[in-house]
Tab-separated table of C-alpha atoms in Angstrom:
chain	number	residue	atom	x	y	z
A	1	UNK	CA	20.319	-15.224	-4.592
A	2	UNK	CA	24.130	-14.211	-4.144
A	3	UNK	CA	23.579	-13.280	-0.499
A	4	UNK	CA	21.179	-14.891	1.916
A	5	UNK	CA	19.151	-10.895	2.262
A	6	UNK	CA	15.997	-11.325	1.321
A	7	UNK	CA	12.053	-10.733	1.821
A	8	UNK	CA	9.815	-13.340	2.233
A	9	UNK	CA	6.031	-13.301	1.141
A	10	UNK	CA	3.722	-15.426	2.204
A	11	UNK	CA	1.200	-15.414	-0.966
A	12	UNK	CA	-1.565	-18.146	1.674
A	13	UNK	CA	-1.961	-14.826	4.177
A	14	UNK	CA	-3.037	-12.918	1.355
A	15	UNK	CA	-4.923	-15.214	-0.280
A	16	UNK	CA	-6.914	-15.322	2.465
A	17	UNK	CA	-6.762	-11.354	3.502
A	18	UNK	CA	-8.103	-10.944	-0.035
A	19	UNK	CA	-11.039	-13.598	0.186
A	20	UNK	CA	-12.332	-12.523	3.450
A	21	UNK	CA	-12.665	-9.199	2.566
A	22	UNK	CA	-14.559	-9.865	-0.528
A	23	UNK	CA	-17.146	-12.082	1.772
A	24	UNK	CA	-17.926	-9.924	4.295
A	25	UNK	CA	-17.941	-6.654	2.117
A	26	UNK	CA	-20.410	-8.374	-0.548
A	27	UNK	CA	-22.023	-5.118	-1.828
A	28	UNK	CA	-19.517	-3.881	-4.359
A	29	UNK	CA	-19.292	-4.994	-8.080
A	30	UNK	CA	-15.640	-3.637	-8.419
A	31	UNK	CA	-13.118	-4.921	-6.003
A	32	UNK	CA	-10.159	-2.783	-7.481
A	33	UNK	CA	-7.014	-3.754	-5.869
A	34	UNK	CA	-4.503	-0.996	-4.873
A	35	UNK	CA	-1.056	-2.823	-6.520
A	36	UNK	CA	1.075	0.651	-7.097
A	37	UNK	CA	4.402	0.828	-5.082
A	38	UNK	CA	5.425	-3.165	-6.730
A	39	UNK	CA	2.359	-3.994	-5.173
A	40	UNK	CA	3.195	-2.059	-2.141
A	41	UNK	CA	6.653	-3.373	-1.827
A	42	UNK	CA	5.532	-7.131	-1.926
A	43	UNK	CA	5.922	-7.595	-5.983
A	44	UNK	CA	3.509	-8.149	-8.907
A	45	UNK	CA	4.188	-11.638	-8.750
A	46	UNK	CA	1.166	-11.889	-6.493
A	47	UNK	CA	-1.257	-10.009	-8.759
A	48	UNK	CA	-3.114	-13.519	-10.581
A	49	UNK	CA	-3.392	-14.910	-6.625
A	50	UNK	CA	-5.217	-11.611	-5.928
A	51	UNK	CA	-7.725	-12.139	-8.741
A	52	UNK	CA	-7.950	-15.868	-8.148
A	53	UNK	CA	-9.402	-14.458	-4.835
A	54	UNK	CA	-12.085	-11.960	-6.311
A	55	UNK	CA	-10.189	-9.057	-7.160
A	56	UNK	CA	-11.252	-7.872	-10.560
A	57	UNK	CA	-9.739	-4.688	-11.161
A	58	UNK	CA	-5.931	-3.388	-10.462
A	59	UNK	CA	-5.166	0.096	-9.781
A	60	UNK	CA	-1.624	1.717	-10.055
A	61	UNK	CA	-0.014	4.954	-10.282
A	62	UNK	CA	2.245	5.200	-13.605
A	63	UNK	CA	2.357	3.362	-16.958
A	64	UNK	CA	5.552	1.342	-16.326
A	65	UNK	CA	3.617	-0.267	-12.919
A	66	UNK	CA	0.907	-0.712	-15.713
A	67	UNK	CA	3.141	-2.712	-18.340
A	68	UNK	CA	4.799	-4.786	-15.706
A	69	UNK	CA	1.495	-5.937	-14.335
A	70	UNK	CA	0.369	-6.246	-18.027
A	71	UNK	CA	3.602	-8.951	-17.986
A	72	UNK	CA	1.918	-10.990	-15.680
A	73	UNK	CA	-1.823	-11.034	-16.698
A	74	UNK	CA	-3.207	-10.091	-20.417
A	75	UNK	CA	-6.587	-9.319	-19.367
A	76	UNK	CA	-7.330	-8.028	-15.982
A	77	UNK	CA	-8.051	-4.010	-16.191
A	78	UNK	CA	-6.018	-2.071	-15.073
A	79	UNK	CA	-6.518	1.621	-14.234
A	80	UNK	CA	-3.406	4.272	-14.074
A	81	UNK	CA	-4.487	6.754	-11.327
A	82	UNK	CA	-1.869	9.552	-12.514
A	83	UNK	CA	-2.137	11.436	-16.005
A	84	UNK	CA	0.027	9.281	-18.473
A	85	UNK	CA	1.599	11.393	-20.978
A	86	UNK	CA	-0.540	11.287	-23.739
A	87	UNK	CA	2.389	10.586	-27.028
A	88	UNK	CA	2.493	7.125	-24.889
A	89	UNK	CA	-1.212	7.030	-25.433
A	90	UNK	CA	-0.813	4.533	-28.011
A	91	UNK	CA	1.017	2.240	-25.931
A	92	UNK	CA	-2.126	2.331	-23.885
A	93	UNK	CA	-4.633	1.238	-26.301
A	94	UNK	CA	-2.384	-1.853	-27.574
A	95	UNK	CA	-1.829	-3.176	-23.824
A	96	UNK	CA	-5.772	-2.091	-23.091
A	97	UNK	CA	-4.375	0.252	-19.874
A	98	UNK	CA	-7.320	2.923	-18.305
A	99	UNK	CA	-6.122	6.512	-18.179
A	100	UNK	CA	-7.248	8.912	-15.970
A	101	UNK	CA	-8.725	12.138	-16.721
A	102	UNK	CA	-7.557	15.219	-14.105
A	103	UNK	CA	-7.736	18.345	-15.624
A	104	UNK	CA	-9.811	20.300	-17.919
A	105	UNK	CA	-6.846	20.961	-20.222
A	106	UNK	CA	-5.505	17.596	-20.301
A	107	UNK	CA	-9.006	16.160	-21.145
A	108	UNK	CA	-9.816	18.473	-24.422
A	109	UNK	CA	-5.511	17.339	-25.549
A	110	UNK	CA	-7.110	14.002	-25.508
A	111	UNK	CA	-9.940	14.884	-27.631
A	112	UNK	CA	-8.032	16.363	-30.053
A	113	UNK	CA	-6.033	12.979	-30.724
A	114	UNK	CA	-7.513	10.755	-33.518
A	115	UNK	CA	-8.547	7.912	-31.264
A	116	UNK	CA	-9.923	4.948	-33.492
A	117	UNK	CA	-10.320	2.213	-30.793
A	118	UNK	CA	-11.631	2.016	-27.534
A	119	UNK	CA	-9.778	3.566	-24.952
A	120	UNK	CA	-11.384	3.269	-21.686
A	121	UNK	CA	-10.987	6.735	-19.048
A	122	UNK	CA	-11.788	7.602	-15.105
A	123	UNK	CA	-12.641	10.782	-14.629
A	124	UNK	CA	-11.135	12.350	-11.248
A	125	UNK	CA	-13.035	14.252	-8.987
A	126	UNK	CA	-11.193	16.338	-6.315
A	127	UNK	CA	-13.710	16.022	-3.688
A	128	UNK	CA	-11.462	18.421	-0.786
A	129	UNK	CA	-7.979	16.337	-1.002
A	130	UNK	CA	-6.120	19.269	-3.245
A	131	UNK	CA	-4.210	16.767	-5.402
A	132	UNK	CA	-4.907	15.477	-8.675
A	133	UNK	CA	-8.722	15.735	-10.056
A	134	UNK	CA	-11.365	18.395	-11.449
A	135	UNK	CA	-13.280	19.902	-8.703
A	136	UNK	CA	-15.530	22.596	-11.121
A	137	UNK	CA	-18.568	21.467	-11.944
A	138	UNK	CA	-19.573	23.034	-14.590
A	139	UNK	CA	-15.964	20.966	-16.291
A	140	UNK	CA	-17.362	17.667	-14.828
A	141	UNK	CA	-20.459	18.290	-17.098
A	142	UNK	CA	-19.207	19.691	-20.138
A	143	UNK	CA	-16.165	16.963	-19.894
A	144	UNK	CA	-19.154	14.045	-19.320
A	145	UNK	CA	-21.016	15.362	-22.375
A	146	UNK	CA	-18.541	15.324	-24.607
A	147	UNK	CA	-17.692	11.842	-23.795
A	148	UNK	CA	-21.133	10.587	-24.298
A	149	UNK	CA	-21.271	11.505	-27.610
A	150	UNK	CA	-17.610	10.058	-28.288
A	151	UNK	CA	-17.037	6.917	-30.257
A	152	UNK	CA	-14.149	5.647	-29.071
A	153	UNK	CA	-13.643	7.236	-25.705
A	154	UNK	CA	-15.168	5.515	-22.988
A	155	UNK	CA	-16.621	6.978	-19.687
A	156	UNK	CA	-15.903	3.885	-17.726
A	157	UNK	CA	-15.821	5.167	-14.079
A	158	UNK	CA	-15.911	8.236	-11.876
A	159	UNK	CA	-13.638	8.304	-8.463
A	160	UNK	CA	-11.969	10.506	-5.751
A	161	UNK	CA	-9.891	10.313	-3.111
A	162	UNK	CA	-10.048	10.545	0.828
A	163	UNK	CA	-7.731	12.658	2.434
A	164	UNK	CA	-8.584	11.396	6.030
A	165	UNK	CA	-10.336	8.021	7.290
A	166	UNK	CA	-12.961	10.279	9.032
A	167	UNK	CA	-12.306	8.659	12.219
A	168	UNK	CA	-11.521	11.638	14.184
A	169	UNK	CA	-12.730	14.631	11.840
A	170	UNK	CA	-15.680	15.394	9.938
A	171	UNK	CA	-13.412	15.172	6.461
A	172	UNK	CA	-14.880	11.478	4.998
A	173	UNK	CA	-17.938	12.870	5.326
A	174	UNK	CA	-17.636	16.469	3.661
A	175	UNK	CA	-15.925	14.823	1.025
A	176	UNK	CA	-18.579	12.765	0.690
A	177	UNK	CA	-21.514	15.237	0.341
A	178	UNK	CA	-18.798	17.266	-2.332
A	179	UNK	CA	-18.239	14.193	-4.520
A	180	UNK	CA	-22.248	13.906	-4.698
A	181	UNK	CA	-22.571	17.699	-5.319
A	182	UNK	CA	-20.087	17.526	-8.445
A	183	UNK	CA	-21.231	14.766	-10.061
A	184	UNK	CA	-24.870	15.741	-9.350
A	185	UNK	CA	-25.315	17.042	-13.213
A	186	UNK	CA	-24.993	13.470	-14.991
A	187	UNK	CA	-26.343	10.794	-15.364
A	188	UNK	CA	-24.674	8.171	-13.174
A	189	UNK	CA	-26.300	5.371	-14.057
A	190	UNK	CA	-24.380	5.960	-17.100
A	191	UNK	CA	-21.467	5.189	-15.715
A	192	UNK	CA	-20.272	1.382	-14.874
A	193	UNK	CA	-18.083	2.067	-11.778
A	194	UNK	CA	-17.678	4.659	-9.464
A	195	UNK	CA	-15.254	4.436	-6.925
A	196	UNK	CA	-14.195	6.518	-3.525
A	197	UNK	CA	-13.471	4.677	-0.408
A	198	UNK	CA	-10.399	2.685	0.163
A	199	UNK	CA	-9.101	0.207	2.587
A	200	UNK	CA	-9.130	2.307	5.945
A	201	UNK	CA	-12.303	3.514	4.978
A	202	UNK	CA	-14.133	0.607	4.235
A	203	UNK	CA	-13.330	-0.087	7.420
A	204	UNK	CA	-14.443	2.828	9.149
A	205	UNK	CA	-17.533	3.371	7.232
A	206	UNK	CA	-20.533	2.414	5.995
A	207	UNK	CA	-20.692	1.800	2.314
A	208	UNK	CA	-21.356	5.203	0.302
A	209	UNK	CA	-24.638	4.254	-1.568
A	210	UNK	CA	-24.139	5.709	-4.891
A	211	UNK	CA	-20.162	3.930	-5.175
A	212	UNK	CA	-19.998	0.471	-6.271
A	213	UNK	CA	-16.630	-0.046	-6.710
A	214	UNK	CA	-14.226	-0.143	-3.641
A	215	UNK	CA	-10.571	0.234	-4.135
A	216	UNK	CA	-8.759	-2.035	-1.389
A	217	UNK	CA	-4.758	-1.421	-0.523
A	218	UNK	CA	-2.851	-2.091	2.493
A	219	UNK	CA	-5.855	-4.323	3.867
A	220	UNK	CA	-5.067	-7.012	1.215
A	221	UNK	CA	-1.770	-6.834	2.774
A	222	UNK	CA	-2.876	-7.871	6.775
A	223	UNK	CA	-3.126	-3.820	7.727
A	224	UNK	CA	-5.822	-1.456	8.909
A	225	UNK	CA	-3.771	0.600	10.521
A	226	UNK	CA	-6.134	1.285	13.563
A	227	UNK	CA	-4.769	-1.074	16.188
A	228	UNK	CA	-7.132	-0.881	19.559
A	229	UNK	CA	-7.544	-2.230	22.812
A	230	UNK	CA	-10.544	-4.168	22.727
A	231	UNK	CA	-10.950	-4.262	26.461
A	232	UNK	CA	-10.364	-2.599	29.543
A	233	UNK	CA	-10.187	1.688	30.308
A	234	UNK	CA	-9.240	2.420	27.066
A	235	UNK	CA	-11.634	0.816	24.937
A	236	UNK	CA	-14.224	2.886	26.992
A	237	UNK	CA	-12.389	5.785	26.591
A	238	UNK	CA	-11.981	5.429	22.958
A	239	UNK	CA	-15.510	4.676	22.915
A	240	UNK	CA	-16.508	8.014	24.551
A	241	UNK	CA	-14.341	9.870	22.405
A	242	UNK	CA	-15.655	8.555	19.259
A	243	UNK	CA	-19.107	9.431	20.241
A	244	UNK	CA	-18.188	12.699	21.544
A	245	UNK	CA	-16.857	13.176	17.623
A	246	UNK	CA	-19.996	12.335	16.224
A	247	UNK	CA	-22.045	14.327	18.074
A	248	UNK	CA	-19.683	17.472	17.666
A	249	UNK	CA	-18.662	16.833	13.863
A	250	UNK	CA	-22.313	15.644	13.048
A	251	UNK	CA	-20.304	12.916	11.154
A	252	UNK	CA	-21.551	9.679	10.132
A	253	UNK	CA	-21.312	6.424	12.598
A	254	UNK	CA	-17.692	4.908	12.583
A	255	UNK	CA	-16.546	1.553	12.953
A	256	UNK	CA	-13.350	1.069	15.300
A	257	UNK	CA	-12.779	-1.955	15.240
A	258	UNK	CA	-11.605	-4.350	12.135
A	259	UNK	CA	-14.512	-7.391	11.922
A	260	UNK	CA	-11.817	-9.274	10.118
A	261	UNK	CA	-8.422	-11.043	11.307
A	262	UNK	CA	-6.045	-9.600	8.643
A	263	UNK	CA	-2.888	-12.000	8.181
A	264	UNK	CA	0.834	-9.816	7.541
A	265	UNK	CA	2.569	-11.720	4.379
A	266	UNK	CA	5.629	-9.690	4.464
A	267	UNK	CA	9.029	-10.477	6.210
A	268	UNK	CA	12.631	-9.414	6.223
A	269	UNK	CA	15.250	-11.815	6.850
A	270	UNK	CA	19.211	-11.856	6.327
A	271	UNK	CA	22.095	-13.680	8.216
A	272	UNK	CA	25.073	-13.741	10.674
A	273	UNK	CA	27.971	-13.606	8.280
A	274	UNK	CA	30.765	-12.470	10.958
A	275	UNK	CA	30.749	-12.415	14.165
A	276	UNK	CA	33.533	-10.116	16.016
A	277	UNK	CA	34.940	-9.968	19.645
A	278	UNK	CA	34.981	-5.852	20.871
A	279	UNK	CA	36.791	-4.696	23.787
A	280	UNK	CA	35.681	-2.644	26.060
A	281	UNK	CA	35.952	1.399	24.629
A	282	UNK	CA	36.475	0.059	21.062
A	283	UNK	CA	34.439	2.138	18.537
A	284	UNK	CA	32.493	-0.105	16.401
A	285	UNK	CA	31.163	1.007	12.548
A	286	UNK	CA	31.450	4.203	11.225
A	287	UNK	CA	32.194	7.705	12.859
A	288	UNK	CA	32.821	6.349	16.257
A	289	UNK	CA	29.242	6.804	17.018
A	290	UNK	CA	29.440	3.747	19.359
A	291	UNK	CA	31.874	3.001	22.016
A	292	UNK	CA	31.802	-0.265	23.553
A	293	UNK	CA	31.103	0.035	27.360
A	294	UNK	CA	32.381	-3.632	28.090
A	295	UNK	CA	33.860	-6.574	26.355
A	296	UNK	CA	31.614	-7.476	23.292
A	297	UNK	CA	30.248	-9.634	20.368
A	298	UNK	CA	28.941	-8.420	17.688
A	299	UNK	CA	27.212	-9.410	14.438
A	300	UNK	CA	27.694	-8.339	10.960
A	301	UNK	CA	24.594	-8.382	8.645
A	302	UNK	CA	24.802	-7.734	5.152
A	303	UNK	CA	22.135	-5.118	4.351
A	304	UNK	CA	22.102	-1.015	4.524
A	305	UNK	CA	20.569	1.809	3.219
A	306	UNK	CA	21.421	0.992	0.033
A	307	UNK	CA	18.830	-1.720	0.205
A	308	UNK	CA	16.384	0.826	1.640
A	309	UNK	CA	17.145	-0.192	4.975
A	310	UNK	CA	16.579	3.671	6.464
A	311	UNK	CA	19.489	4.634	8.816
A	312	UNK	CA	16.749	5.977	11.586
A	313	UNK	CA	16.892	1.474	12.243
A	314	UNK	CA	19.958	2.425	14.574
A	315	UNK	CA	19.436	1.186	18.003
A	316	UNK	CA	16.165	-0.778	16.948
A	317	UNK	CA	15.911	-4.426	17.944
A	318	UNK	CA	16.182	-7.964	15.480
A	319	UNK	CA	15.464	-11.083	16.296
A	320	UNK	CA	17.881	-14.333	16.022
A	321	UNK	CA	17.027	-17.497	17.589
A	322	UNK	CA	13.506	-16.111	19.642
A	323	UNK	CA	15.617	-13.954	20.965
A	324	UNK	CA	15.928	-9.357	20.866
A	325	UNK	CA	19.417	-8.210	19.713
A	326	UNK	CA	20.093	-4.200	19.136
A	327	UNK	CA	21.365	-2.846	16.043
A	328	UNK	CA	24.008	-0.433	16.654
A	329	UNK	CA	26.461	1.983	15.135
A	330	UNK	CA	25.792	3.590	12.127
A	331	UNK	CA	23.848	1.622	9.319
A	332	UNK	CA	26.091	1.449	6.466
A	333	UNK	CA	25.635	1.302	2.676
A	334	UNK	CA	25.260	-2.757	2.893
A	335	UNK	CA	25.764	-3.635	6.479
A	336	UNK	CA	24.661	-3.235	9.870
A	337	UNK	CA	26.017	-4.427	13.141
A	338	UNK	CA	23.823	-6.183	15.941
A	339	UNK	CA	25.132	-6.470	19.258
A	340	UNK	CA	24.885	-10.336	20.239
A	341	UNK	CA	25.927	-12.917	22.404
A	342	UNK	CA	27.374	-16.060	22.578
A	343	UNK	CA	24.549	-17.918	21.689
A	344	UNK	CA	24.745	-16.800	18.542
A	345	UNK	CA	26.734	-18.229	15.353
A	346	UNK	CA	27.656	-17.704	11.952
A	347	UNK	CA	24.889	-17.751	9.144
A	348	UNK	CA	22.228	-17.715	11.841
A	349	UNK	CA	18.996	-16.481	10.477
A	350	UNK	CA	17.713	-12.438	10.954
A	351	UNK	CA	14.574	-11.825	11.424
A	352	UNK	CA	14.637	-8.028	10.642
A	353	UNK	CA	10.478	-7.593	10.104
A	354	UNK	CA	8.518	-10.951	11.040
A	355	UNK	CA	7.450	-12.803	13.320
A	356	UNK	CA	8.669	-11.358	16.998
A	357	UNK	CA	9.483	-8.121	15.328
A	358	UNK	CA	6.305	-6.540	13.548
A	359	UNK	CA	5.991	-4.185	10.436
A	360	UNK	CA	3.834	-2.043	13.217
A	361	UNK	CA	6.719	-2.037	15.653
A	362	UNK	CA	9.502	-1.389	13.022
A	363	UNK	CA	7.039	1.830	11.173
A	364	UNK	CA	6.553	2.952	14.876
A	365	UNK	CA	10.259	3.398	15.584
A	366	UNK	CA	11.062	4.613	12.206
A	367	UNK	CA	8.639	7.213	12.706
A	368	UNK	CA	6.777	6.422	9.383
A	369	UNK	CA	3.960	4.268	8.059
A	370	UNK	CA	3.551	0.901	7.372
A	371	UNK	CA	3.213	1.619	4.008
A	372	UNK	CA	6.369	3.759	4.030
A	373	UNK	CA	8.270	0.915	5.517
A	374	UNK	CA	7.201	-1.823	2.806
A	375	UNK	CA	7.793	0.481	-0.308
A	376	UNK	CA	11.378	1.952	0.719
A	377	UNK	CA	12.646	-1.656	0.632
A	378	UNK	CA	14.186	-1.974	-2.899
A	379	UNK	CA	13.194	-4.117	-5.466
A	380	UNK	CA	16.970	-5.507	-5.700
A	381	UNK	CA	16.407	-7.318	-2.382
A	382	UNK	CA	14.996	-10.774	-3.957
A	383	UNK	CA	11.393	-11.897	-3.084
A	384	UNK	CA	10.794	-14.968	-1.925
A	385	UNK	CA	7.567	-16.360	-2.433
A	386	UNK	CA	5.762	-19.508	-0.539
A	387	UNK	CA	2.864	-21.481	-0.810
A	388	UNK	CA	1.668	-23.793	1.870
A	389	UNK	CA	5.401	-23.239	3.410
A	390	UNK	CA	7.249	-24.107	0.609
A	391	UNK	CA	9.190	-21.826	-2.008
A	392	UNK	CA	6.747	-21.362	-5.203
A	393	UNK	CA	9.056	-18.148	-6.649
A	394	UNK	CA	11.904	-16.356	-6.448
A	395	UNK	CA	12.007	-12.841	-8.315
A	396	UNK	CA	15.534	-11.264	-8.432
């Protein structure tokens, strides 16, 4: 690494994420882990831990997540969730990559190719969300006929996708009773997996009887995204509410609470490399944004936007030492100042995301999700794996 910026990930929390899920969720046959986004932000390197803990499936959105992964592991399946362009559907077939069907049109292009090997295909239902996926029936039929009678072009699995958790609306479930509806005219015993729910709904929910696939995400990551009191007033009131939504919504029992301790794996680190005495009314960083009210140290840290680091971080806190520092000024291109003190030296560690300063805290004041926050990171920033504390991998 040619400066000390970096994210660390700590591949024994997800190990663990990964395996308890898989034990207390026993009655799926596809655990199809979510790894688009460089396996949301934390890289692919982690992708043979994931199925050394039971995950025997990978799902991401385009081809060149596909081929990267396919870098790491020769064998695992891996399922593209968008349309691939199908002149690359060659590529496909030689690095054994599952392409989704979503549209009507795009399915009968593919049956027009000369396809001499096996090429295995999803076919997307849009259950409500309005995004990708076939949501006329009389399509999912005809489209499920054809296939059966295909040599080469496999129906491996059916699968939509939840707009809402279902927590506080009556959405999980409506989707629900429209997947069933649209796939009601074949034969799904036909088809090997079928997959709907996702992390936050796995959580939520009860398992969906006729799905035996479950596609996990941010949850392998330490997130469910539904932080709660689990005493006290407003556990009760939470508790009344969610009632009150079943009853009104005639919605299906929810779960609030996560039965599993999730572990975070990711952190953001970088160091002290200046430190600078400011006088009182000085501006410090660009546009004069900040004026020193009294004399001042400050610390410069080199990372900035151009690392993903999203200017809405001005004013947030770090950590160095145990101890809360503010950013201020405007975050630059490859730097950002902290206020400090005198405690403070020169190549100190940053604890940017991490322990004292959570992902959850960070998202919160950026406005954004968790997710959000992981993925705008950029994959120049190195990532530094570990293993029972010690450095396993660095990926540059």
């Amino acid at each position: 690494m040619y400066r000390n910026t970096y994210v660390e990930i700590n591949i024994d929390n997800i190990k663990d994420n990964v395996t308890n899920i898989i034990n207390h969720y026993r009655g799926y046959a596809y655990y199809i882990g979510a790894v688009k986004g460089n396996t949301y932000g934390h890289g692919d390197y982690i992708i043979n831990d994931l199925i050394a803990c039971g995950i025997n499936y990978l799902a991401v959105s385009s081809l060149e997540e596909a081929l990267s992964i396919r870098k790491r592991n020769k064998d695992i399946p891996i399922l593209c969730m968008e349309p691939i362009n199908l002149e690359y559907i060659d590529i496909c077939l030689k690095n054994n990559i599952t392409i989704t069907i979503h549209d009507y049109n795009y399915f009968k292009e593919l049956m027009n190719l000369n396809i001499t090997s096996n090429l295995n295909v999803h076919l997307k239902i849009d259950s409500g969300m309005n995004r990708l996926g076939i949501k006329e029936r009389e399509e999912i039929k005809e489209i499920y006929n054809m296939l059966m009678k295909h040599s080469y072009i496999i129906l491996e699995g059916l699968f939509s996708h939840f707009a809402t958790t279902g927590i506080s609306d009556k959405i999980w479930d409506k989707q629900v009773i429209k997947f069933k509806e649209l796939v009601s005219d074949i034969d799904l015993s036909k088809i090997p997996i079928i997959h709907m729910g996702r992390s936050l709904t796995l959580i939520n929910h009860p398992k969906i009887d006729i799905c035996n696939g479950i596609r996990l995400g941010i949850i392998m990551y330490g997130f469910d995204q539904t932080p709660k009191p689990k005493k006290g007033l407003k556990a009760k009131l939470r508790k009344i509410k969610a009632e009150w939504r079943i009853k009104r919504y005639h919605i299906s029992p929810t779960t609030l609470e996560c039965p599993i301790i999730l572990k975070p794996a990711f952190s953001l680190y970088s160091e002290i490399m200046q430190i600078k005495k400011v006088k009182k009314n000085e501006y410090v960083g660009y546009g004069t944004v900040y004026q020193a009210k009294e004399d001042m140290l400050v610390g410069i840290v080199p990372i900035g936007y151009a690392d993903g680091f999203n200017r809405r971080n001005t004013g947030r806190e770090v950590v160095i030492n145990n101890v809360r520092y503010p950013i201020i000024g405007e975050i630059g291109m490859g730097i950002i100042i902290v206020k400090i003190d005198e405690k403070v030296r020169v190549y100190d560690k940053v604890t940017l995301i991490g322990e004292g300063i959570s992902i959850r805290e960070v998202s919160q004041y950026l406005k954004t999700t968790v997710y959000e926050t992981m993925c705008m990171l950029d994959q120049t920033i190195p990532r530094v794996y570990k293993k029972n504390g010690e450095i396993v991998y660095i990926e540059e």
